[in-house]
């Protein structure tokens, strides 16, 4: 696995430190409210697990899974929910926890879908943001890191289902990503 790594962009320590800051800000912003975290599977699983453990106010956790149709390293914007929420989010304060916002199409779809359920408020927390790739403008309220236009894996993010379990976030060597991948 380590042989496949091209460059480590964010170390486990970088990630941990930033998550503590995000959790502190979220805890202070939602003080006095009950927060419902909606973790978008599978990419944000480690981010969610670490973030929620640093949040110091009452919080409910739920999961949603979306399948987006596209290539291994690109989103098409056409999506469908493959695992829906268990919580009723009507009149509740929800925070979507994403691994990465790239074109913004997936998040746009998710926000439109969740808004139909009439939450009291809806905000977004993403670990990574690739602003140069944006097609659809989406509001990001809490952001871990902005990164360049590179396809990254690790800390929950995968390539063809692999590399999620790595502690850091990195790029893969071009021969691993192959001809269908994007390296810049
Ligand atoms: P968007 O709809 O914003 O283009 O893409 C969102 C989804 O595409 C993310 O939740 C993630 O699953 C996937 N994605 C976008 N960029 C990357 C990346 O650099 N690495 C990985 N592993 N997945 C990505």
PDB file of C-alpha atoms and ligand atoms in Angstrom:
ATOM      1  CA  UNK A   1       0.000   0.000   0.000  1.00  0.00           C
ATOM      2  CA  UNK A   2       2.704   2.479   1.025  1.00  0.00           C
ATOM      3  CA  UNK A   3       4.476   1.751  -2.261  1.00  0.00           C
ATOM      4  CA  UNK A   4       1.458   3.193  -4.082  1.00  0.00           C
ATOM      5  CA  UNK A   5       1.743   6.570  -2.329  1.00  0.00           C
ATOM      6  CA  UNK A   6       3.046   9.477  -4.388  1.00  0.00           C
ATOM      7  CA  UNK A   7       2.883  12.314  -1.833  1.00  0.00           C
ATOM      8  CA  UNK A   8       1.453  12.737   1.657  1.00  0.00           C
ATOM      9  CA  UNK A   9      -0.525  15.989   1.656  1.00  0.00           C
ATOM     10  CA  UNK A  10      -1.942  15.853   5.190  1.00  0.00           C
ATOM     11  CA  UNK A  11      -0.481  13.839   8.048  1.00  0.00           C
ATOM     12  CA  UNK A  12      -2.559  12.139  10.749  1.00  0.00           C
ATOM     13  CA  UNK A  13      -1.437  14.880  13.123  1.00  0.00           C
ATOM     14  CA  UNK A  14      -2.473  17.703  10.733  1.00  0.00           C
ATOM     15  CA  UNK A  15      -5.897  16.095  10.433  1.00  0.00           C
ATOM     16  CA  UNK A  16      -6.325  15.523  14.161  1.00  0.00           C
ATOM     17  CA  UNK A  17      -5.374  19.092  15.081  1.00  0.00           C
ATOM     18  CA  UNK A  18      -7.714  20.637  12.526  1.00  0.00           C
ATOM     19  CA  UNK A  19     -10.609  18.401  13.569  1.00  0.00           C
ATOM     20  CA  UNK A  20     -10.258  19.557  17.182  1.00  0.00           C
ATOM     21  CA  UNK A  21     -10.551  23.176  16.005  1.00  0.00           C
ATOM     22  CA  UNK A  22     -13.606  22.402  13.873  1.00  0.00           C
ATOM     23  CA  UNK A  23     -15.298  20.537  16.751  1.00  0.00           C
ATOM     24  CA  UNK A  24     -14.672  23.438  19.106  1.00  0.00           C
ATOM     25  CA  UNK A  25     -16.231  25.916  16.662  1.00  0.00           C
ATOM     26  CA  UNK A  26     -19.226  23.654  16.004  1.00  0.00           C
ATOM     27  CA  UNK A  27     -19.765  23.125  19.757  1.00  0.00           C
ATOM     28  CA  UNK A  28     -19.759  26.858  20.342  1.00  0.00           C
ATOM     29  CA  UNK A  29     -21.983  27.722  17.333  1.00  0.00           C
ATOM     30  CA  UNK A  30     -24.633  25.143  18.267  1.00  0.00           C
ATOM     31  CA  UNK A  31     -24.570  25.767  22.033  1.00  0.00           C
ATOM     32  CA  UNK A  32     -28.098  25.399  23.465  1.00  0.00           C
ATOM     33  CA  UNK A  33     -29.328  23.520  20.385  1.00  0.00           C
ATOM     34  CA  UNK A  34     -29.569  19.819  19.667  1.00  0.00           C
ATOM     35  CA  UNK A  35     -27.438  19.003  16.696  1.00  0.00           C
ATOM     36  CA  UNK A  36     -28.043  16.151  14.237  1.00  0.00           C
ATOM     37  CA  UNK A  37     -24.855  15.145  12.404  1.00  0.00           C
ATOM     38  CA  UNK A  38     -25.496  13.499   9.064  1.00  0.00           C
ATOM     39  CA  UNK A  39     -22.457  11.565   7.982  1.00  0.00           C
ATOM     40  CA  UNK A  40     -22.236  10.844   4.270  1.00  0.00           C
ATOM     41  CA  UNK A  41     -21.001   7.267   3.853  1.00  0.00           C
ATOM     42  CA  UNK A  42     -18.535   5.885   3.245  1.00  0.00           C
ATOM     43  CA  UNK A  43     -15.887   8.547   2.738  1.00  0.00           C
ATOM     44  CA  UNK A  44     -16.619  10.611   5.835  1.00  0.00           C
ATOM     45  CA  UNK A  45     -16.685   7.712   8.310  1.00  0.00           C
ATOM     46  CA  UNK A  46     -13.313   8.399   9.972  1.00  0.00           C
ATOM     47  CA  UNK A  47     -13.796  12.164   9.841  1.00  0.00           C
ATOM     48  CA  UNK A  48     -17.217  11.836  11.493  1.00  0.00           C
ATOM     49  CA  UNK A  49     -15.943   9.441  14.165  1.00  0.00           C
ATOM     50  CA  UNK A  50     -13.118  11.783  15.140  1.00  0.00           C
ATOM     51  CA  UNK A  51     -15.146  14.987  14.843  1.00  0.00           C
ATOM     52  CA  UNK A  52     -18.086  13.791  16.946  1.00  0.00           C
ATOM     53  CA  UNK A  53     -15.826  12.669  19.783  1.00  0.00           C
ATOM     54  CA  UNK A  54     -14.498  16.214  20.132  1.00  0.00           C
ATOM     55  CA  UNK A  55     -17.946  17.844  20.094  1.00  0.00           C
ATOM     56  CA  UNK A  56     -18.931  18.897  23.595  1.00  0.00           C
ATOM     57  CA  UNK A  57     -22.684  19.554  23.162  1.00  0.00           C
ATOM     58  CA  UNK A  58     -25.561  17.041  22.778  1.00  0.00           C
ATOM     59  CA  UNK A  59     -25.408  15.486  19.340  1.00  0.00           C
ATOM     60  CA  UNK A  60     -27.325  12.799  17.465  1.00  0.00           C
ATOM     61  CA  UNK A  61     -25.614  10.836  14.708  1.00  0.00           C
ATOM     62  CA  UNK A  62     -27.231   9.543  11.542  1.00  0.00           C
ATOM     63  CA  UNK A  63     -25.909   8.242   8.236  1.00  0.00           C
ATOM     64  CA  UNK A  64     -26.850   8.587   4.622  1.00  0.00           C
ATOM     65  CA  UNK A  65     -25.278   6.908   1.605  1.00  0.00           C
ATOM     66  CA  UNK A  66     -25.410   8.199  -1.918  1.00  0.00           C
ATOM     67  CA  UNK A  67     -24.323   6.495  -5.066  1.00  0.00           C
ATOM     68  CA  UNK A  68     -23.168   8.854  -7.744  1.00  0.00           C
ATOM     69  CA  UNK A  69     -22.762   7.643 -11.251  1.00  0.00           C
ATOM     70  CA  UNK A  70     -19.473   8.456 -12.912  1.00  0.00           C
ATOM     71  CA  UNK A  71     -15.909   7.348 -13.489  1.00  0.00           C
ATOM     72  CA  UNK A  72     -13.656   6.108 -10.684  1.00  0.00           C
ATOM     73  CA  UNK A  73     -12.244   9.593 -10.081  1.00  0.00           C
ATOM     74  CA  UNK A  74     -15.047  11.837 -11.377  1.00  0.00           C
ATOM     75  CA  UNK A  75     -18.636  12.541 -10.313  1.00  0.00           C
ATOM     76  CA  UNK A  76     -21.372  12.871 -12.908  1.00  0.00           C
ATOM     77  CA  UNK A  77     -23.779  14.773 -10.666  1.00  0.00           C
ATOM     78  CA  UNK A  78     -26.436  12.126 -11.159  1.00  0.00           C
ATOM     79  CA  UNK A  79     -27.037  10.555  -7.791  1.00  0.00           C
ATOM     80  CA  UNK A  80     -29.470   8.531  -5.741  1.00  0.00           C
ATOM     81  CA  UNK A  81     -29.821   7.723  -2.059  1.00  0.00           C
ATOM     82  CA  UNK A  82     -28.874   4.119  -1.365  1.00  0.00           C
ATOM     83  CA  UNK A  83     -29.180   4.348   2.431  1.00  0.00           C
ATOM     84  CA  UNK A  84     -31.640   6.872   3.828  1.00  0.00           C
ATOM     85  CA  UNK A  85     -31.717   8.593   7.228  1.00  0.00           C
ATOM     86  CA  UNK A  86     -33.286   6.924  10.243  1.00  0.00           C
ATOM     87  CA  UNK A  87     -33.913  10.178  12.134  1.00  0.00           C
ATOM     88  CA  UNK A  88     -36.817  12.480  11.390  1.00  0.00           C
ATOM     89  CA  UNK A  89     -35.034  15.766  10.672  1.00  0.00           C
ATOM     90  CA  UNK A  90     -38.075  18.031  10.497  1.00  0.00           C
ATOM     91  CA  UNK A  91     -37.487  21.186  12.615  1.00  0.00           C
ATOM     92  CA  UNK A  92     -34.058  19.956  13.683  1.00  0.00           C
ATOM     93  CA  UNK A  93     -30.623  21.496  13.201  1.00  0.00           C
ATOM     94  CA  UNK A  94     -28.672  19.324  10.831  1.00  0.00           C
ATOM     95  CA  UNK A  95     -25.023  19.393   9.901  1.00  0.00           C
ATOM     96  CA  UNK A  96     -23.947  17.396   6.848  1.00  0.00           C
ATOM     97  CA  UNK A  97     -20.492  15.869   7.297  1.00  0.00           C
ATOM     98  CA  UNK A  98     -18.721  15.287   3.990  1.00  0.00           C
ATOM     99  CA  UNK A  99     -15.274  13.957   3.148  1.00  0.00           C
ATOM    100  CA  UNK A 100     -14.635  16.225   0.178  1.00  0.00           C
ATOM    101  CA  UNK A 101     -16.450  18.781  -1.947  1.00  0.00           C
ATOM    102  CA  UNK A 102     -15.165  18.642  -5.487  1.00  0.00           C
ATOM    103  CA  UNK A 103     -17.592  19.733  -8.248  1.00  0.00           C
ATOM    104  CA  UNK A 104     -20.268  20.339  -5.575  1.00  0.00           C
ATOM    105  CA  UNK A 105     -22.807  18.278  -7.521  1.00  0.00           C
ATOM    106  CA  UNK A 106     -23.187  15.554  -4.881  1.00  0.00           C
ATOM    107  CA  UNK A 107     -23.605  18.048  -2.056  1.00  0.00           C
ATOM    108  CA  UNK A 108     -26.039  20.105  -4.126  1.00  0.00           C
ATOM    109  CA  UNK A 109     -28.172  17.019  -4.693  1.00  0.00           C
ATOM    110  CA  UNK A 110     -28.015  16.100  -1.012  1.00  0.00           C
ATOM    111  CA  UNK A 111     -28.958  19.579   0.175  1.00  0.00           C
ATOM    112  CA  UNK A 112     -31.926  19.803  -2.195  1.00  0.00           C
ATOM    113  CA  UNK A 113     -33.127  16.380  -1.030  1.00  0.00           C
ATOM    114  CA  UNK A 114     -32.737  17.101   2.700  1.00  0.00           C
ATOM    115  CA  UNK A 115     -34.341  20.549   2.464  1.00  0.00           C
ATOM    116  CA  UNK A 116     -37.558  18.830   1.325  1.00  0.00           C
ATOM    117  CA  UNK A 117     -37.738  17.308   4.833  1.00  0.00           C
ATOM    118  CA  UNK A 118     -37.956  20.820   6.386  1.00  0.00           C
ATOM    119  CA  UNK A 119     -35.057  20.861   8.860  1.00  0.00           C
ATOM    120  CA  UNK A 120     -34.816  23.921  11.168  1.00  0.00           C
ATOM    121  CA  UNK A 121     -31.374  24.610   9.691  1.00  0.00           C
ATOM    122  CA  UNK A 122     -28.929  22.890   7.402  1.00  0.00           C
ATOM    123  CA  UNK A 123     -25.181  23.466   7.352  1.00  0.00           C
ATOM    124  CA  UNK A 124     -22.217  21.706   5.831  1.00  0.00           C
ATOM    125  CA  UNK A 125     -18.911  20.551   7.301  1.00  0.00           C
ATOM    126  CA  UNK A 126     -16.344  19.089   4.929  1.00  0.00           C
ATOM    127  CA  UNK A 127     -12.877  17.835   5.674  1.00  0.00           C
ATOM    128  CA  UNK A 128     -11.530  18.740   2.235  1.00  0.00           C
ATOM    129  CA  UNK A 129     -12.467  21.309  -0.362  1.00  0.00           C
ATOM    130  CA  UNK A 130     -11.235  21.469  -3.954  1.00  0.00           C
ATOM    131  CA  UNK A 131     -12.571  24.917  -4.926  1.00  0.00           C
ATOM    132  CA  UNK A 132     -11.010  25.036  -8.390  1.00  0.00           C
ATOM    133  CA  UNK A 133     -13.148  22.086  -9.477  1.00  0.00           C
ATOM    134  CA  UNK A 134     -16.474  23.639  -8.498  1.00  0.00           C
ATOM    135  CA  UNK A 135     -19.322  23.413 -11.017  1.00  0.00           C
ATOM    136  CA  UNK A 136     -22.162  24.111  -8.584  1.00  0.00           C
ATOM    137  CA  UNK A 137     -21.706  26.735  -5.858  1.00  0.00           C
ATOM    138  CA  UNK A 138     -22.554  25.155  -2.510  1.00  0.00           C
ATOM    139  CA  UNK A 139     -22.331  26.774   0.926  1.00  0.00           C
ATOM    140  CA  UNK A 140     -19.578  25.344   3.134  1.00  0.00           C
ATOM    141  CA  UNK A 141     -19.863  26.401   6.762  1.00  0.00           C
ATOM    142  CA  UNK A 142     -16.975  24.399   8.234  1.00  0.00           C
ATOM    143  CA  UNK A 143     -13.963  23.359   6.210  1.00  0.00           C
ATOM    144  CA  UNK A 144     -10.915  21.340   7.249  1.00  0.00           C
ATOM    145  CA  UNK A 145      -8.521  22.034   4.405  1.00  0.00           C
ATOM    146  CA  UNK A 146      -8.505  23.445   0.904  1.00  0.00           C
ATOM    147  CA  UNK A 147      -6.523  21.290  -1.486  1.00  0.00           C
ATOM    148  CA  UNK A 148      -5.344  21.603  -5.062  1.00  0.00           C
ATOM    149  CA  UNK A 149      -6.908  19.770  -7.967  1.00  0.00           C
ATOM    150  CA  UNK A 150      -5.443  16.371  -7.153  1.00  0.00           C
ATOM    151  CA  UNK A 151      -7.178  13.050  -6.618  1.00  0.00           C
ATOM    152  CA  UNK A 152      -6.526  12.071  -3.009  1.00  0.00           C
ATOM    153  CA  UNK A 153      -7.069   8.954  -0.902  1.00  0.00           C
ATOM    154  CA  UNK A 154      -6.762   7.910   2.735  1.00  0.00           C
ATOM    155  CA  UNK A 155      -8.566   8.749   5.976  1.00  0.00           C
ATOM    156  CA  UNK A 156     -11.833   7.410   4.530  1.00  0.00           C
ATOM    157  CA  UNK A 157     -11.303   8.428   0.917  1.00  0.00           C
ATOM    158  CA  UNK A 158     -10.929   5.582  -1.560  1.00  0.00           C
ATOM    159  CA  UNK A 159      -9.833   4.704  -5.029  1.00  0.00           C
ATOM    160  CA  UNK A 160     -11.897   1.772  -6.353  1.00  0.00           C
ATOM    161  CA  UNK A 161     -12.763   0.866  -2.752  1.00  0.00           C
ATOM    162  CA  UNK A 162      -9.173   0.758  -1.544  1.00  0.00           C
ATOM    163  CA  UNK A 163      -6.869   2.980   0.570  1.00  0.00           C
ATOM    164  CA  UNK A 164      -9.605   4.208   2.985  1.00  0.00           C
ATOM    165  CA  UNK A 165      -7.792   2.879   6.029  1.00  0.00           C
ATOM    166  CA  UNK A 166      -4.634   4.924   5.635  1.00  0.00           C
ATOM    167  CA  UNK A 167      -4.086   7.384   8.514  1.00  0.00           C
ATOM    168  CA  UNK A 168      -3.036  10.229   6.232  1.00  0.00           C
ATOM    169  CA  UNK A 169      -4.304  11.859   3.038  1.00  0.00           C
ATOM    170  CA  UNK A 170      -2.141  11.376  -0.016  1.00  0.00           C
ATOM    171  CA  UNK A 171      -1.967  11.187  -3.777  1.00  0.00           C
ATOM    172  CA  UNK A 172      -1.285   7.931  -5.590  1.00  0.00           C
ATOM    173  CA  UNK A 173       1.382   7.259  -8.168  1.00  0.00           C
ATOM    174  CA  UNK A 174       0.169   7.804 -11.747  1.00  0.00           C
ATOM    175  CA  UNK A 175       0.606   4.128 -12.671  1.00  0.00           C
ATOM    176  CA  UNK A 176      -1.878   3.201  -9.899  1.00  0.00           C
ATOM    177  CA  UNK A 177      -4.511   5.776 -10.858  1.00  0.00           C
ATOM    178  CA  UNK A 178      -4.141   4.717 -14.502  1.00  0.00           C
ATOM    179  CA  UNK A 179      -5.408   6.299 -17.639  1.00  0.00           C
ATOM    180  CA  UNK A 180      -8.899   7.021 -16.301  1.00  0.00           C
ATOM    181  CA  UNK A 181      -7.558   9.016 -13.348  1.00  0.00           C
ATOM    182  CA  UNK A 182      -6.739  12.661 -12.963  1.00  0.00           C
ATOM    183  CA  UNK A 183      -3.430  13.681 -11.472  1.00  0.00           C
ATOM    184  CA  UNK A 184      -3.670  17.426 -11.991  1.00  0.00           C
TER     185      UNK A 184
HETATM  186  P1  LIG B   1     -18.499  16.129  -6.138  1.00  0.00           P
HETATM  187  O1  LIG B   1     -19.934  15.747  -6.388  1.00  0.00           O
HETATM  188  O2  LIG B   1     -18.341  17.342  -5.240  1.00  0.00           O
HETATM  189  O3  LIG B   1     -17.745  16.279  -7.439  1.00  0.00           O
HETATM  190  O4  LIG B   1     -17.787  14.922  -5.481  1.00  0.00           O
HETATM  191  C1  LIG B   1     -18.056  14.488  -4.238  1.00  0.00           C
HETATM  192  C2  LIG B   1     -17.640  13.058  -4.063  1.00  0.00           C
HETATM  193  O5  LIG B   1     -16.703  12.611  -5.063  1.00  0.00           O
HETATM  194  C3  LIG B   1     -16.929  12.933  -2.748  1.00  0.00           C
HETATM  195  O6  LIG B   1     -17.819  12.720  -1.688  1.00  0.00           O
HETATM  196  C4  LIG B   1     -15.997  11.752  -3.022  1.00  0.00           C
HETATM  197  O7  LIG B   1     -16.688  10.561  -2.807  1.00  0.00           O
HETATM  198  C5  LIG B   1     -15.666  11.873  -4.497  1.00  0.00           C
HETATM  199  N1  LIG B   1     -14.382  12.602  -4.682  1.00  0.00           N
HETATM  200  C6  LIG B   1     -14.195  13.842  -5.168  1.00  0.00           C
HETATM  201  N2  LIG B   1     -12.872  14.164  -5.187  1.00  0.00           N
HETATM  202  C7  LIG B   1     -12.231  13.090  -4.672  1.00  0.00           C
HETATM  203  C8  LIG B   1     -10.846  12.820  -4.399  1.00  0.00           C
HETATM  204  O8  LIG B   1      -9.915  13.597  -4.620  1.00  0.00           O
HETATM  205  N3  LIG B   1     -10.582  11.581  -3.864  1.00  0.00           N
HETATM  206  C9  LIG B   1     -11.549  10.665  -3.599  1.00  0.00           C
HETATM  207  N4  LIG B   1     -11.148   9.508  -3.078  1.00  0.00           N
HETATM  208  N5  LIG B   1     -12.850  10.900  -3.823  1.00  0.00           N
HETATM  209  C10 LIG B   1     -13.187  12.103  -4.356  1.00  0.00           C
END
